[in-house]
mmCIF file of C-alpha atoms in Angstrom:
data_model
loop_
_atom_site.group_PDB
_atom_site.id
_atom_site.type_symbol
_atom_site.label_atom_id
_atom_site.label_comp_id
_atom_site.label_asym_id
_atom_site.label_seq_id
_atom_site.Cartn_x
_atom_site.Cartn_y
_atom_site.Cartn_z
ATOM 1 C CA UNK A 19 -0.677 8.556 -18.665
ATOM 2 C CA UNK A 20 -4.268 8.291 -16.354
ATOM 3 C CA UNK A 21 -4.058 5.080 -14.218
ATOM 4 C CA UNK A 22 -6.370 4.025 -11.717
ATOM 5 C CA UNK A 23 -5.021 3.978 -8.212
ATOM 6 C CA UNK A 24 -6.956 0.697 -6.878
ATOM 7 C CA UNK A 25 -6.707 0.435 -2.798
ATOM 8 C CA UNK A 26 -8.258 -0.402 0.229
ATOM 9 C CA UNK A 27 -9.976 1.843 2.497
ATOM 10 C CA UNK A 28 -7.542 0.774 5.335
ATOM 11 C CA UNK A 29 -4.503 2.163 2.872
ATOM 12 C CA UNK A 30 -6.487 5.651 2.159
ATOM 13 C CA UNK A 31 -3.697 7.864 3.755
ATOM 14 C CA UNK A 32 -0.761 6.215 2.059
ATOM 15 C CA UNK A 33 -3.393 6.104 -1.214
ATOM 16 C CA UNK A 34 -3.650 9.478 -0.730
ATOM 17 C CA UNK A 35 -0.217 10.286 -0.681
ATOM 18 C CA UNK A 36 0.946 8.797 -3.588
ATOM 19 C CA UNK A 37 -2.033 9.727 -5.408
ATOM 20 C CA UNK A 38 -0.608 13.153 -4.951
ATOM 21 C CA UNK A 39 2.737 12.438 -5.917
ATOM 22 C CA UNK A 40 1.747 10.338 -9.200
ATOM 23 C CA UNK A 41 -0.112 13.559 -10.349
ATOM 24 C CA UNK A 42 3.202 15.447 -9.748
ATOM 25 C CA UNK A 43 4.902 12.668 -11.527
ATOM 26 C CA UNK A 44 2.583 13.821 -14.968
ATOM 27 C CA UNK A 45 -0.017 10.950 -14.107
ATOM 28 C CA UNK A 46 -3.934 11.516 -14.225
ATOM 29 C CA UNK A 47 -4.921 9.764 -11.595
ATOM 30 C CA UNK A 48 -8.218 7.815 -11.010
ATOM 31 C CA UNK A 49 -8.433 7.255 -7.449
ATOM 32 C CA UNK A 50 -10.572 4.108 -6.426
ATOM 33 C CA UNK A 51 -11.395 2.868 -3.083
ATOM 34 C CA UNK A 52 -12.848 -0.552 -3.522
ATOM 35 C CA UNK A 53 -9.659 -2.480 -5.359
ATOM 36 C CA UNK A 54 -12.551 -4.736 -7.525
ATOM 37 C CA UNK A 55 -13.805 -1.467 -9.842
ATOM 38 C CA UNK A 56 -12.847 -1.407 -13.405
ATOM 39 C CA UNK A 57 -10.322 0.896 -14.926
ATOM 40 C CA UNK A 58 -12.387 1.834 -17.890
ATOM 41 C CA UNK A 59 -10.260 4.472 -19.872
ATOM 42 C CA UNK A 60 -7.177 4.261 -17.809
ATOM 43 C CA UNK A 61 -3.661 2.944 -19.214
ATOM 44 C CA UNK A 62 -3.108 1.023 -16.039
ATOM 45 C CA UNK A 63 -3.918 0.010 -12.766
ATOM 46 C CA UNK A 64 -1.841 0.797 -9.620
ATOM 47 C CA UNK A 65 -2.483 -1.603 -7.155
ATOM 48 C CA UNK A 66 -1.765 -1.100 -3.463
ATOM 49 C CA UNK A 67 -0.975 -4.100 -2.012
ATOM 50 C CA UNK A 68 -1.056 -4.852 1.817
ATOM 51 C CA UNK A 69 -2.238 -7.124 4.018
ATOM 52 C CA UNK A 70 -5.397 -5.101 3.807
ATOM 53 C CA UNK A 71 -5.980 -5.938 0.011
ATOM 54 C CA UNK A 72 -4.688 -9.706 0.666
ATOM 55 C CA UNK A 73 -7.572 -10.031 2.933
ATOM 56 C CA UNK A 74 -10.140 -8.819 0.635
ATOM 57 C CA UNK A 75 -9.285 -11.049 -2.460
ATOM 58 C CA UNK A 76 -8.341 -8.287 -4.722
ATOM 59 C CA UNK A 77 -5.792 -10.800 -6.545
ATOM 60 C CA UNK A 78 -8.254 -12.555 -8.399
ATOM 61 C CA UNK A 79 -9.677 -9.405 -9.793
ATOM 62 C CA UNK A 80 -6.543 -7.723 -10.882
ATOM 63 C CA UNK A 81 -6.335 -9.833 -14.568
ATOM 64 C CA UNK A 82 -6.416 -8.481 -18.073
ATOM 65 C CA UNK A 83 -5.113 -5.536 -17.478
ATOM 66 C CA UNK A 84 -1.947 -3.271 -17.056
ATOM 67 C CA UNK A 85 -1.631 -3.615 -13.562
ATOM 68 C CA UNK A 86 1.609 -2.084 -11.754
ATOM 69 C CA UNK A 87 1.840 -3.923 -7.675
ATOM 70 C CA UNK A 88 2.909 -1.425 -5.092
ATOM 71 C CA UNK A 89 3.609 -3.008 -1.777
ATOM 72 C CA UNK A 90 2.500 -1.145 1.187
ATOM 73 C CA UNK A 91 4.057 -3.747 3.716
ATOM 74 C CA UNK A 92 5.901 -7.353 3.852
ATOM 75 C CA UNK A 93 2.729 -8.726 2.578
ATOM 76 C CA UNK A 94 3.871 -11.148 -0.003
ATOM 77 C CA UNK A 95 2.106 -11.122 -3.927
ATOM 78 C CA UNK A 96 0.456 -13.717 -5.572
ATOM 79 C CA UNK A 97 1.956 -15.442 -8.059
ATOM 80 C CA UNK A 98 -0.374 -13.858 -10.859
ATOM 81 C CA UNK A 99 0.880 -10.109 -9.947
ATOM 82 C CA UNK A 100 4.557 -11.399 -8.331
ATOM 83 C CA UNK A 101 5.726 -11.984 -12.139
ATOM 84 C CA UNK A 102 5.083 -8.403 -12.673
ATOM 85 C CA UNK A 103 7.431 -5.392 -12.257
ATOM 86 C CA UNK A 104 6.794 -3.965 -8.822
ATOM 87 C CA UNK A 105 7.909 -1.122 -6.473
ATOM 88 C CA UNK A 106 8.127 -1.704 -2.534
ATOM 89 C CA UNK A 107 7.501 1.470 -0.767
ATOM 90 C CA UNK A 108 10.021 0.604 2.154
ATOM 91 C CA UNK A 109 10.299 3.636 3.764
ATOM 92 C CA UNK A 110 6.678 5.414 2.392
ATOM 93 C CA UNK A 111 5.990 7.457 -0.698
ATOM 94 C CA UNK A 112 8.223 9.540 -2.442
ATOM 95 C CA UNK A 113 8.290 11.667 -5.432
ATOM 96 C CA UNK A 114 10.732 9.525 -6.817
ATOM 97 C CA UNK A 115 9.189 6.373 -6.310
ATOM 98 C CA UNK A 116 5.594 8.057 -7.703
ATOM 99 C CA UNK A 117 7.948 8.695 -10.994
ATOM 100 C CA UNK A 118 9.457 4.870 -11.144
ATOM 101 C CA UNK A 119 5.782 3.762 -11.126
ATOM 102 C CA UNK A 120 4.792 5.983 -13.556
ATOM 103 C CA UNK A 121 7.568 4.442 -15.692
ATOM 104 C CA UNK A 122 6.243 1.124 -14.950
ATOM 105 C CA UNK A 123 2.799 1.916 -15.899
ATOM 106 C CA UNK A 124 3.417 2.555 -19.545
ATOM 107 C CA UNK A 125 5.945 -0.392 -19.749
ATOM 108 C CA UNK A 126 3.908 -3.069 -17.630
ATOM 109 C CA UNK A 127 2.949 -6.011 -19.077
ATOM 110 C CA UNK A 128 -0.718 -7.071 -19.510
ATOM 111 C CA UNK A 129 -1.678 -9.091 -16.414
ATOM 112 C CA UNK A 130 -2.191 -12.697 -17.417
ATOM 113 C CA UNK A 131 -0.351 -12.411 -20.272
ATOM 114 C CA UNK A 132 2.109 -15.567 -20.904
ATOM 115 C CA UNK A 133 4.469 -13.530 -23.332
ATOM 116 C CA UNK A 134 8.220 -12.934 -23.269
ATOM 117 C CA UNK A 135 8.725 -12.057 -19.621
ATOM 118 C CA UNK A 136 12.319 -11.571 -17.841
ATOM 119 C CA UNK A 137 12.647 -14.892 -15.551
ATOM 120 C CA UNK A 138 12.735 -12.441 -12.330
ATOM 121 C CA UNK A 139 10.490 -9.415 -12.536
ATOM 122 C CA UNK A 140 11.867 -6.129 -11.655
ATOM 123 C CA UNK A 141 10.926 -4.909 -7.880
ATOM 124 C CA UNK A 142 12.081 -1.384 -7.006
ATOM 125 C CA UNK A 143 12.933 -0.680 -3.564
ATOM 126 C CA UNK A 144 12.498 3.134 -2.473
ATOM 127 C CA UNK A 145 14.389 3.837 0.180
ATOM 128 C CA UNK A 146 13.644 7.634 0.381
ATOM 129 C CA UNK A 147 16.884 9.647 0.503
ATOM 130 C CA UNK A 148 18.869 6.867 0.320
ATOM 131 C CA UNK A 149 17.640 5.869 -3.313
ATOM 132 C CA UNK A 150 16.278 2.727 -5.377
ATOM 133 C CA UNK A 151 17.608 0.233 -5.612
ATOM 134 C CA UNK A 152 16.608 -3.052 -7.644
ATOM 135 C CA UNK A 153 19.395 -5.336 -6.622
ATOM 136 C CA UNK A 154 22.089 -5.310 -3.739
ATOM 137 C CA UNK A 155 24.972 -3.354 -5.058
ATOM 138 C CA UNK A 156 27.553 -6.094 -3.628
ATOM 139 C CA UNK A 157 25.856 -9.698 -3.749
ATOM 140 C CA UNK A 158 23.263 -9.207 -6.811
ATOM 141 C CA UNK A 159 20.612 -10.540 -4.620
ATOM 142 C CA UNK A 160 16.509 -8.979 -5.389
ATOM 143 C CA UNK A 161 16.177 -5.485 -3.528
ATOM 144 C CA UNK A 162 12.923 -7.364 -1.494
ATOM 145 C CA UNK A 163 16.084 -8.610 0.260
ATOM 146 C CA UNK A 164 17.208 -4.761 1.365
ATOM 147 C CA UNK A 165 15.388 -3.623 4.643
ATOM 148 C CA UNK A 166 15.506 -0.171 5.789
ATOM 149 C CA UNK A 167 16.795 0.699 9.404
ATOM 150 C CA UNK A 168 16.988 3.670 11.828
ATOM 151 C CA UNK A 169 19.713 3.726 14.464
ATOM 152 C CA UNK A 170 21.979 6.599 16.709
ATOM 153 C CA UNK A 171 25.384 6.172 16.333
ATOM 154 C CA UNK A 172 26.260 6.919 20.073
ATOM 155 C CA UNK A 173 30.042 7.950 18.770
ATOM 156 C CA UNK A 174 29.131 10.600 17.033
ATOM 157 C CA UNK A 175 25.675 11.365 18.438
ATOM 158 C CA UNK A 176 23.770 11.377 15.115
ATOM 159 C CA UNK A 177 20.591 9.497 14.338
ATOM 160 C CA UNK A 178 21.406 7.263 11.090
ATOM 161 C CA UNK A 179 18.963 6.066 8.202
ATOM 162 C CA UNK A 180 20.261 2.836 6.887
ATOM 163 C CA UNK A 181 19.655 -0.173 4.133
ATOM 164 C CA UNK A 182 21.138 -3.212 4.825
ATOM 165 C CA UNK A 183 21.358 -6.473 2.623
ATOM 166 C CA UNK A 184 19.866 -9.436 4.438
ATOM 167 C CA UNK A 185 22.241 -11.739 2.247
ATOM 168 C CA UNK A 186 25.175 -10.392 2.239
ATOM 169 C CA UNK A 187 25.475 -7.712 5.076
ATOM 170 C CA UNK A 188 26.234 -4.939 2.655
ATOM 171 C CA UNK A 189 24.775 -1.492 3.638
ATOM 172 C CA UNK A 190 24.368 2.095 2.671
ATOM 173 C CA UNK A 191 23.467 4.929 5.096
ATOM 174 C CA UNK A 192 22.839 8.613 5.531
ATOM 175 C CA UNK A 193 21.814 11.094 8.590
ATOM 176 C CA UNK A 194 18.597 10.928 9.706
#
């Protein structure tokens, strides 16, 4: 698969970084710096959205094509790319959220396109070592509803990495 990896200057490190582990993932990657450039000869477009790319207007330029949204922050999608299947880096890049994009890429649907789409489009959270998830495992609820979470547990002096459903309380953790 060769996708172009469309970003804003302000998200060059994390662009960086998942460039890097989309080319482990078996992806050719096109790296781009100004979000508006066409992907000429690339299966898809990877689009790193933040606040950064909200600000610029990239939304608008993002149709006709295969374009996979990867949210860098809380920012919140437009409705032209928050139809789409979508990963939310919650807790940075990881190899195995550079290999569910990669999946996404050659299954995305064409931007713009008004064909048979589910009613809820698929967001994967990565939560690093605690996994993806695309739903909460007790309530159902979207996984943009799962926030990650660092505390100590003063009992047992250990420093804890958790996800916790803002719906229905349910959470998942592991050692820091």
């Amino acid at each position: 698969m060769r996708a172009q990896l469309s970003y804003q200057p302000q998200d060059e490190r994390q662009a960086s970084s998942l460039a890097a582990a989309l080319s482990r993932a078996g992806a050719d990657v096109v790296p781009s710096a100004d979000a508006g450039t066409e992907a000429a000869g690339t299966d898809a477009v990877v689009l790193l959205w933040s606040y950064a790319a909200q600000a610029a207007g990239v939304a608008a330029r993002a149709e006709g094509g295969r374009v996979v949204p990867v949210r860098l922050d809380d920012c919140p999608l437009p409705p032209l790319l928050d139809r789409l299947p979508q990963v939310r880096l919650a807790v940075g890049v990881t190899d195995a959220a550079a290999a569910a994009i990669a999946r996404l890429a050659l299954t995305a649907t064409l931007a713009g396109d008004q064909g048979t789409e589910p009613e809820l489009p698929v967001v994967i959270s990565d939560f690093g070592p605690l996994g993806q998830y695309e739903t909460c495992p007790r309530c159902g609820v979207g996984s943009d509803r799962l926030r990650p979470y660092v505390t100590v547990d003063h009992h047992d002096d250990r420093a804890l990495r958790l996800v916790i459903c803002g719906s229905c309380g349910w959470q998942d953790h592991g050692d820091l």
